[in-house]
PDB file of C-alpha atoms in Angstrom:
ATOM      1  CA  MET A   1       0.092   0.251  -0.014  1.00  0.00           C
ATOM      2  CA  THR A   2       1.104   3.026  -1.452  1.00  0.00           C
ATOM      3  CA  ASP A   3       1.291   6.081   1.285  1.00  0.00           C
ATOM      4  CA  LYS A   4      -2.154   8.626   1.025  1.00  0.00           C
ATOM      5  CA  ILE A   5      -2.157  11.514  -0.865  1.00  0.00           C
ATOM      6  CA  ASP A   6      -3.590  14.539  -0.135  1.00  0.00           C
ATOM      7  CA  LEU A   7      -4.001  16.614  -2.988  1.00  0.00           C
ATOM      8  CA  THR A   8      -4.568  19.854  -0.954  1.00  0.00           C
ATOM      9  CA  LYS A   9      -0.814  19.820  -0.554  1.00  0.00           C
ATOM     10  CA  THR A  10       0.076  18.325  -3.800  1.00  0.00           C
ATOM     11  CA  LEU A  11      -2.147  20.294  -5.770  1.00  0.00           C
ATOM     12  CA  ASP A  12      -0.993  24.216  -6.371  1.00  0.00           C
ATOM     13  CA  SER A  13      -4.290  25.314  -7.047  1.00  0.00           C
ATOM     14  CA  TYR A  14      -5.133  24.700  -2.834  1.00  0.00           C
ATOM     15  CA  ARG A  15      -2.332  27.312  -2.209  1.00  0.00           C
ATOM     16  CA  ALA A  16      -4.052  30.558  -1.165  1.00  0.00           C
ATOM     17  CA  LYS A  17      -2.875  33.056   1.157  1.00  0.00           C
ATOM     18  CA  ARG A  18      -4.645  35.414   3.765  1.00  0.00           C
ATOM     19  CA  GLY A  19      -4.701  39.071   2.440  1.00  0.00           C
ATOM     20  CA  GLU A  20      -3.154  38.164  -0.613  1.00  0.00           C
ATOM     21  CA  PHE A  21      -4.922  38.257  -4.332  1.00  0.00           C
ATOM     22  CA  ARG A  22      -2.674  35.696  -5.946  1.00  0.00           C
ATOM     23  CA  ILE A  23      -2.840  34.924  -9.879  1.00  0.00           C
ATOM     24  CA  LEU A  24      -2.520  31.355 -11.327  1.00  0.00           C
ATOM     25  CA  ASP A  25      -3.259  29.122 -14.219  1.00  0.00           C
ATOM     26  CA  VAL A  26      -6.003  25.780 -13.008  1.00  0.00           C
ATOM     27  CA  PRO A  27      -5.646  23.024 -15.402  1.00  0.00           C
ATOM     28  CA  ALA A  28      -8.842  21.344 -16.396  1.00  0.00           C
ATOM     29  CA  ARG A  29      -9.888  18.881 -13.689  1.00  0.00           C
ATOM     30  CA  ARG A  30     -12.694  16.222 -13.146  1.00  0.00           C
ATOM     31  CA  TYR A  31     -15.258  16.646 -10.077  1.00  0.00           C
ATOM     32  CA  LEU A  32     -18.321  15.096  -9.055  1.00  0.00           C
ATOM     33  CA  MET A  33     -21.154  17.986  -9.437  1.00  0.00           C
ATOM     34  CA  ILE A  34     -24.781  18.363  -8.150  1.00  0.00           C
ATOM     35  CA  ASP A  35     -27.010  21.377  -8.936  1.00  0.00           C
ATOM     36  CA  GLY A  36     -29.310  23.673  -7.036  1.00  0.00           C
ATOM     37  CA  HIS A  37     -30.833  26.737  -5.457  1.00  0.00           C
ATOM     38  CA  GLY A  38     -31.018  29.081  -2.545  1.00  0.00           C
ATOM     39  CA  ASP A  39     -29.812  29.628   0.724  1.00  0.00           C
ATOM     40  CA  PRO A  40     -27.423  25.996   1.407  1.00  0.00           C
ATOM     41  CA  ASN A  41     -28.485  27.396   5.415  1.00  0.00           C
ATOM     42  CA  SER A  42     -32.246  26.701   4.818  1.00  0.00           C
ATOM     43  CA  SER A  43     -32.521  24.920   1.541  1.00  0.00           C
ATOM     44  CA  PRO A  44     -33.106  20.780   1.923  1.00  0.00           C
ATOM     45  CA  ALA A  45     -32.058  21.227  -1.947  1.00  0.00           C
ATOM     46  CA  TYR A  46     -28.870  21.986  -0.207  1.00  0.00           C
ATOM     47  CA  THR A  47     -28.781  19.264   2.407  1.00  0.00           C
ATOM     48  CA  SER A  48     -29.967  16.566   0.326  1.00  0.00           C
ATOM     49  CA  ALA A  49     -27.062  17.284  -2.585  1.00  0.00           C
ATOM     50  CA  LEU A  50     -24.554  16.877   0.728  1.00  0.00           C
ATOM     51  CA  GLU A  51     -26.216  13.900   1.640  1.00  0.00           C
ATOM     52  CA  ALA A  52     -25.978  12.368  -2.146  1.00  0.00           C
ATOM     53  CA  LEU A  53     -22.170  13.138  -3.011  1.00  0.00           C
ATOM     54  CA  TYR A  54     -20.087  12.666   0.166  1.00  0.00           C
ATOM     55  CA  PRO A  55     -20.812   8.771   0.158  1.00  0.00           C
ATOM     56  CA  VAL A  56     -20.064   8.708  -3.906  1.00  0.00           C
ATOM     57  CA  ALA A  57     -16.582  10.169  -2.569  1.00  0.00           C
ATOM     58  CA  TYR A  58     -15.772   8.551   0.027  1.00  0.00           C
ATOM     59  CA  LYS A  59     -17.017   5.219  -1.878  1.00  0.00           C
ATOM     60  CA  LEU A  60     -14.475   5.919  -4.844  1.00  0.00           C
ATOM     61  CA  LYS A  61     -11.804   6.920  -2.141  1.00  0.00           C
ATOM     62  CA  PHE A  62     -12.296   3.316  -0.845  1.00  0.00           C
ATOM     63  CA  ALA A  63     -12.230   1.615  -4.688  1.00  0.00           C
ATOM     64  CA  SER A  64      -8.867   3.346  -5.393  1.00  0.00           C
ATOM     65  CA  ARG A  65      -7.160   2.011  -2.737  1.00  0.00           C
ATOM     66  CA  ARG A  66      -8.915  -1.500  -2.606  1.00  0.00           C
ATOM     67  CA  THR A  67      -8.273  -1.833  -6.574  1.00  0.00           C
ATOM     68  CA  LEU A  68      -5.805   0.148  -8.147  1.00  0.00           C
ATOM     69  CA  ASP A  69      -3.681   0.682  -4.352  1.00  0.00           C
ATOM     70  CA  ARG A  70      -3.336   3.972  -4.057  1.00  0.00           C
ATOM     71  CA  ASP A  71      -5.078   6.008  -1.179  1.00  0.00           C
ATOM     72  CA  TYR A  72      -6.052   9.554  -0.899  1.00  0.00           C
ATOM     73  CA  THR A  73      -7.729  11.771   1.511  1.00  0.00           C
ATOM     74  CA  VAL A  74     -11.023  13.156  -0.227  1.00  0.00           C
ATOM     75  CA  PRO A  75     -10.292  16.150  -1.024  1.00  0.00           C
ATOM     76  CA  PRO A  76     -12.798  19.349   0.466  1.00  0.00           C
ATOM     77  CA  LEU A  77     -16.105  20.312  -0.681  1.00  0.00           C
ATOM     78  CA  GLU A  78     -16.035  23.135  -3.108  1.00  0.00           C
ATOM     79  CA  GLY A  79     -19.022  25.290  -4.393  1.00  0.00           C
ATOM     80  CA  LEU A  80     -19.479  27.216  -7.933  1.00  0.00           C
ATOM     81  CA  TRP A  81     -22.100  29.871  -7.519  1.00  0.00           C
ATOM     82  CA  THR A  82     -23.633  31.914  -9.529  1.00  0.00           C
ATOM     83  CA  ALA A  83     -26.525  34.997  -9.584  1.00  0.00           C
ATOM     84  CA  ASP A  84     -27.648  36.845 -11.897  1.00  0.00           C
ATOM     85  CA  ASP A  85     -26.640  40.473 -10.177  1.00  0.00           C
ATOM     86  CA  LEU A  86     -23.474  40.184  -8.504  1.00  0.00           C
ATOM     87  CA  ASP A  87     -23.798  42.318  -5.848  1.00  0.00           C
ATOM     88  CA  ALA A  88     -25.789  39.257  -4.412  1.00  0.00           C
ATOM     89  CA  PHE A  89     -22.301  38.001  -3.174  1.00  0.00           C
ATOM     90  CA  THR A  90     -20.874  41.725  -2.133  1.00  0.00           C
ATOM     91  CA  THR A  91     -22.684  43.444  -0.508  1.00  0.00           C
ATOM     92  CA  ALA A  92     -25.864  42.431  -1.031  1.00  0.00           C
ATOM     93  CA  ARG A  93     -25.688  38.404   0.471  1.00  0.00           C
ATOM     94  CA  ASP A  94     -29.051  37.702  -0.761  1.00  0.00           C
ATOM     95  CA  LYS A  95     -28.851  33.656  -0.926  1.00  0.00           C
ATOM     96  CA  SER A  96     -32.175  32.873  -2.280  1.00  0.00           C
ATOM     97  CA  LEU A  97     -31.066  34.320  -5.068  1.00  0.00           C
ATOM     98  CA  TRP A  98     -28.041  31.728  -5.666  1.00  0.00           C
ATOM     99  CA  ASP A  99     -27.206  28.960  -8.195  1.00  0.00           C
ATOM    100  CA  TRP A 100     -24.574  26.283  -6.891  1.00  0.00           C
ATOM    101  CA  THR A 101     -23.218  23.470  -8.051  1.00  0.00           C
ATOM    102  CA  MET A 102     -21.578  21.315  -4.899  1.00  0.00           C
ATOM    103  CA  MET A 103     -18.600  19.190  -5.989  1.00  0.00           C
ATOM    104  CA  ILE A 104     -15.473  17.375  -4.946  1.00  0.00           C
ATOM    105  CA  LEU A 105     -12.238  16.546  -7.077  1.00  0.00           C
ATOM    106  CA  VAL A 106     -11.700  13.047  -8.592  1.00  0.00           C
ATOM    107  CA  PRO A 107      -7.922  12.832  -8.696  1.00  0.00           C
ATOM    108  CA  ASP A 108      -6.731  12.229 -12.181  1.00  0.00           C
ATOM    109  CA  TRP A 109      -5.830   8.300 -11.666  1.00  0.00           C
ATOM    110  CA  ILE A 110      -9.411   7.326 -11.126  1.00  0.00           C
ATOM    111  CA  GLY A 111     -11.377   6.851 -14.514  1.00  0.00           C
ATOM    112  CA  ALA A 112     -15.073   7.037 -15.152  1.00  0.00           C
ATOM    113  CA  GLU A 113     -16.033   3.227 -14.750  1.00  0.00           C
ATOM    114  CA  LEU A 114     -14.687   3.744 -11.032  1.00  0.00           C
ATOM    115  CA  VAL A 115     -17.048   6.155 -10.717  1.00  0.00           C
ATOM    116  CA  ASP A 116     -20.204   4.991 -11.779  1.00  0.00           C
ATOM    117  CA  ALA A 117     -19.203   1.099 -10.009  1.00  0.00           C
ATOM    118  CA  ALA A 118     -19.317   4.338  -6.935  1.00  0.00           C
ATOM    119  CA  VAL A 119     -22.568   5.495  -7.675  1.00  0.00           C
ATOM    120  CA  ALA A 120     -23.641   2.155  -8.384  1.00  0.00           C
ATOM    121  CA  GLU A 121     -22.335   0.667  -4.616  1.00  0.00           C
ATOM    122  CA  VAL A 122     -23.947   3.250  -2.712  1.00  0.00           C
ATOM    123  CA  GLY A 123     -27.240   3.385  -4.280  1.00  0.00           C
ATOM    124  CA  ALA A 124     -27.803  -0.637  -3.296  1.00  0.00           C
ATOM    125  CA  LYS A 125     -28.594   0.197   0.103  1.00  0.00           C
ATOM    126  CA  LYS A 126     -31.074   2.585   0.934  1.00  0.00           C
ATOM    127  CA  PRO A 127     -29.908   5.798  -1.993  1.00  0.00           C
ATOM    128  CA  PRO A 128     -29.757   8.760  -0.785  1.00  0.00           C
ATOM    129  CA  ALA A 129     -32.775  11.097  -2.381  1.00  0.00           C
ATOM    130  CA  ARG A 130     -30.359  13.029  -5.037  1.00  0.00           C
ATOM    131  CA  LEU A 131     -28.067  10.382  -5.728  1.00  0.00           C
ATOM    132  CA  GLY A 132     -29.324  10.328  -9.504  1.00  0.00           C
ATOM    133  CA  GLU A 133     -28.062  13.691  -9.945  1.00  0.00           C
ATOM    134  CA  VAL A 134     -24.591  13.239  -9.251  1.00  0.00           C
ATOM    135  CA  ARG A 135     -22.634  13.939 -12.219  1.00  0.00           C
ATOM    136  CA  LEU A 136     -18.340  13.260 -13.414  1.00  0.00           C
ATOM    137  CA  GLN A 137     -17.794  16.867 -14.955  1.00  0.00           C
ATOM    138  CA  THR A 138     -14.774  18.323 -16.170  1.00  0.00           C
ATOM    139  CA  LEU A 139     -14.610  21.895 -15.136  1.00  0.00           C
ATOM    140  CA  THR A 140     -12.140  24.384 -17.341  1.00  0.00           C
ATOM    141  CA  GLU A 141     -11.311  27.622 -15.448  1.00  0.00           C
ATOM    142  CA  GLY A 142      -7.294  28.714 -17.174  1.00  0.00           C
ATOM    143  CA  CYS A 143      -6.890  31.979 -15.399  1.00  0.00           C
ATOM    144  CA  CYS A 144      -7.510  32.573 -12.362  1.00  0.00           C
ATOM    145  CA  VAL A 145      -7.190  35.382  -9.062  1.00  0.00           C
ATOM    146  CA  GLN A 146      -7.360  33.508  -5.291  1.00  0.00           C
ATOM    147  CA  THR A 147      -7.321  34.308  -1.910  1.00  0.00           C
ATOM    148  CA  LEU A 148      -7.849  32.581   1.070  1.00  0.00           C
ATOM    149  CA  HIS A 149     -10.479  33.360   3.494  1.00  0.00           C
ATOM    150  CA  VAL A 150     -10.666  33.108   7.030  1.00  0.00           C
ATOM    151  CA  GLY A 151     -13.824  33.632   9.187  1.00  0.00           C
ATOM    152  CA  PRO A 152     -17.632  33.687   8.876  1.00  0.00           C
ATOM    153  CA  PHE A 153     -19.028  32.901   5.473  1.00  0.00           C
ATOM    154  CA  ASP A 154     -20.694  36.076   5.198  1.00  0.00           C
ATOM    155  CA  ASP A 155     -17.723  38.230   5.575  1.00  0.00           C
ATOM    156  CA  GLU A 156     -16.470  37.226   2.235  1.00  0.00           C
ATOM    157  CA  GLY A 157     -18.289  40.194   1.088  1.00  0.00           C
ATOM    158  CA  PRO A 158     -15.579  43.346   1.294  1.00  0.00           C
ATOM    159  CA  VAL A 159     -13.036  40.431   0.420  1.00  0.00           C
ATOM    160  CA  LEU A 160     -14.860  39.581  -3.206  1.00  0.00           C
ATOM    161  CA  ASP A 161     -15.634  43.470  -3.641  1.00  0.00           C
ATOM    162  CA  ARG A 162     -11.665  44.444  -3.673  1.00  0.00           C
ATOM    163  CA  MET A 163     -11.206  41.678  -5.385  1.00  0.00           C
ATOM    164  CA  HIS A 164     -13.827  42.109  -8.406  1.00  0.00           C
ATOM    165  CA  HIS A 165     -13.546  45.840  -7.905  1.00  0.00           C
ATOM    166  CA  GLU A 166      -9.333  46.735  -7.469  1.00  0.00           C
ATOM    167  CA  PHE A 167      -7.150  43.675  -7.480  1.00  0.00           C
ATOM    168  CA  ILE A 168      -8.563  42.307 -10.674  1.00  0.00           C
ATOM    169  CA  PRO A 169      -8.938  45.634 -12.713  1.00  0.00           C
ATOM    170  CA  SER A 170      -5.784  46.876 -11.426  1.00  0.00           C
ATOM    171  CA  GLN A 171      -4.353  44.023 -13.722  1.00  0.00           C
ATOM    172  CA  GLY A 172      -5.704  44.504 -16.640  1.00  0.00           C
ATOM    173  CA  LEU A 173      -7.908  41.774 -15.960  1.00  0.00           C
ATOM    174  CA  ARG A 174     -12.140  40.876 -15.894  1.00  0.00           C
ATOM    175  CA  LEU A 175     -14.544  38.396 -14.706  1.00  0.00           C
ATOM    176  CA  SER A 176     -15.242  35.807 -16.949  1.00  0.00           C
ATOM    177  CA  GLY A 177     -16.283  33.081 -15.085  1.00  0.00           C
ATOM    178  CA  THR A 178     -18.288  30.913 -12.029  1.00  0.00           C
ATOM    179  CA  HIS A 179     -17.053  32.214  -9.002  1.00  0.00           C
ATOM    180  CA  HIS A 180     -15.625  29.451  -6.757  1.00  0.00           C
ATOM    181  CA  GLU A 181     -15.135  28.608  -3.092  1.00  0.00           C
ATOM    182  CA  ILE A 182     -13.464  25.915  -1.636  1.00  0.00           C
ATOM    183  CA  TYR A 183     -14.023  25.059   2.146  1.00  0.00           C
ATOM    184  CA  VAL A 184     -10.328  24.069   3.599  1.00  0.00           C
ATOM    185  CA  SER A 185     -12.176  23.645   6.944  1.00  0.00           C
ATOM    186  CA  ASP A 186     -15.392  21.181   7.019  1.00  0.00           C
ATOM    187  CA  PHE A 187     -17.860  24.060   8.289  1.00  0.00           C
ATOM    188  CA  ARG A 188     -19.909  21.084  10.254  1.00  0.00           C
ATOM    189  CA  ARG A 189     -17.278  20.811  12.636  1.00  0.00           C
ATOM    190  CA  THR A 190     -15.403  24.523  12.465  1.00  0.00           C
ATOM    191  CA  ALA A 191     -16.410  27.513  14.526  1.00  0.00           C
ATOM    192  CA  PRO A 192     -17.293  30.636  12.076  1.00  0.00           C
ATOM    193  CA  ALA A 193     -14.285  32.430  13.125  1.00  0.00           C
ATOM    194  CA  LYS A 194     -11.821  29.985  12.244  1.00  0.00           C
ATOM    195  CA  LEU A 195     -13.288  28.967   8.986  1.00  0.00           C
ATOM    196  CA  ARG A 196     -10.717  29.278   5.966  1.00  0.00           C
ATOM    197  CA  THR A 197     -11.971  29.142   2.747  1.00  0.00           C
ATOM    198  CA  ILE A 198     -10.119  29.625  -0.225  1.00  0.00           C
ATOM    199  CA  LEU A 199     -11.979  32.024  -2.972  1.00  0.00           C
ATOM    200  CA  ARG A 200     -11.415  31.669  -6.362  1.00  0.00           C
ATOM    201  CA  GLN A 201     -12.354  34.138  -9.414  1.00  0.00           C
ATOM    202  CA  PRO A 202     -11.733  33.178 -13.131  1.00  0.00           C
ATOM    203  CA  VAL A 203     -10.361  36.097 -15.328  1.00  0.00           C
ATOM    204  CA  THR A 204      -9.610  36.804 -18.798  1.00  0.00           C
ATOM    205  CA  ARG A 205      -7.161  39.940 -20.150  1.00  0.00           C
ATOM    206  CA  ARG A 206      -8.715  42.766 -21.292  1.00  0.00           C
TER     207      ARG A 206
END
């Protein structure tokens, strides 16, 4: 058995510092994904999405260890967030307007057939209600700006405002893709003041 791999420590795209906006190129990566809409704090759809996503991610990890002899730490939860008006993220923070895609990274060495088998295994006994909505999809982001936010999710607004309206324009860049968050801390077990979240925004040259 090889050593357990922690992708958050081996992949450059998981590197971010508090108070620093960093420009980086993020290669295409594959994720387990599931979509939804509305406030994640009160939406049953959000809870049921995680109830479907996590079991597949863990079955996939165990299958990789068992059949490929490659063990790894299940990567952190990530989310793509969109709204018709970006102020819903920065100033208004109106979560009822948010569309989201929750996702967990799939290592490069795992093929689609192993993902299908993991979904089938989860579905064999008491399948989660939204299991059929979990999909494997490639996300291509390319050039991005990211930083590390420490603290409650509701305190992200000023950081995003500076990223969108100060740093990105100052670098001759413009927003071009979907707001991306990586939940380095497990928000189910971490005090809000200690939450660590990578905030990422795809960009292009003006």
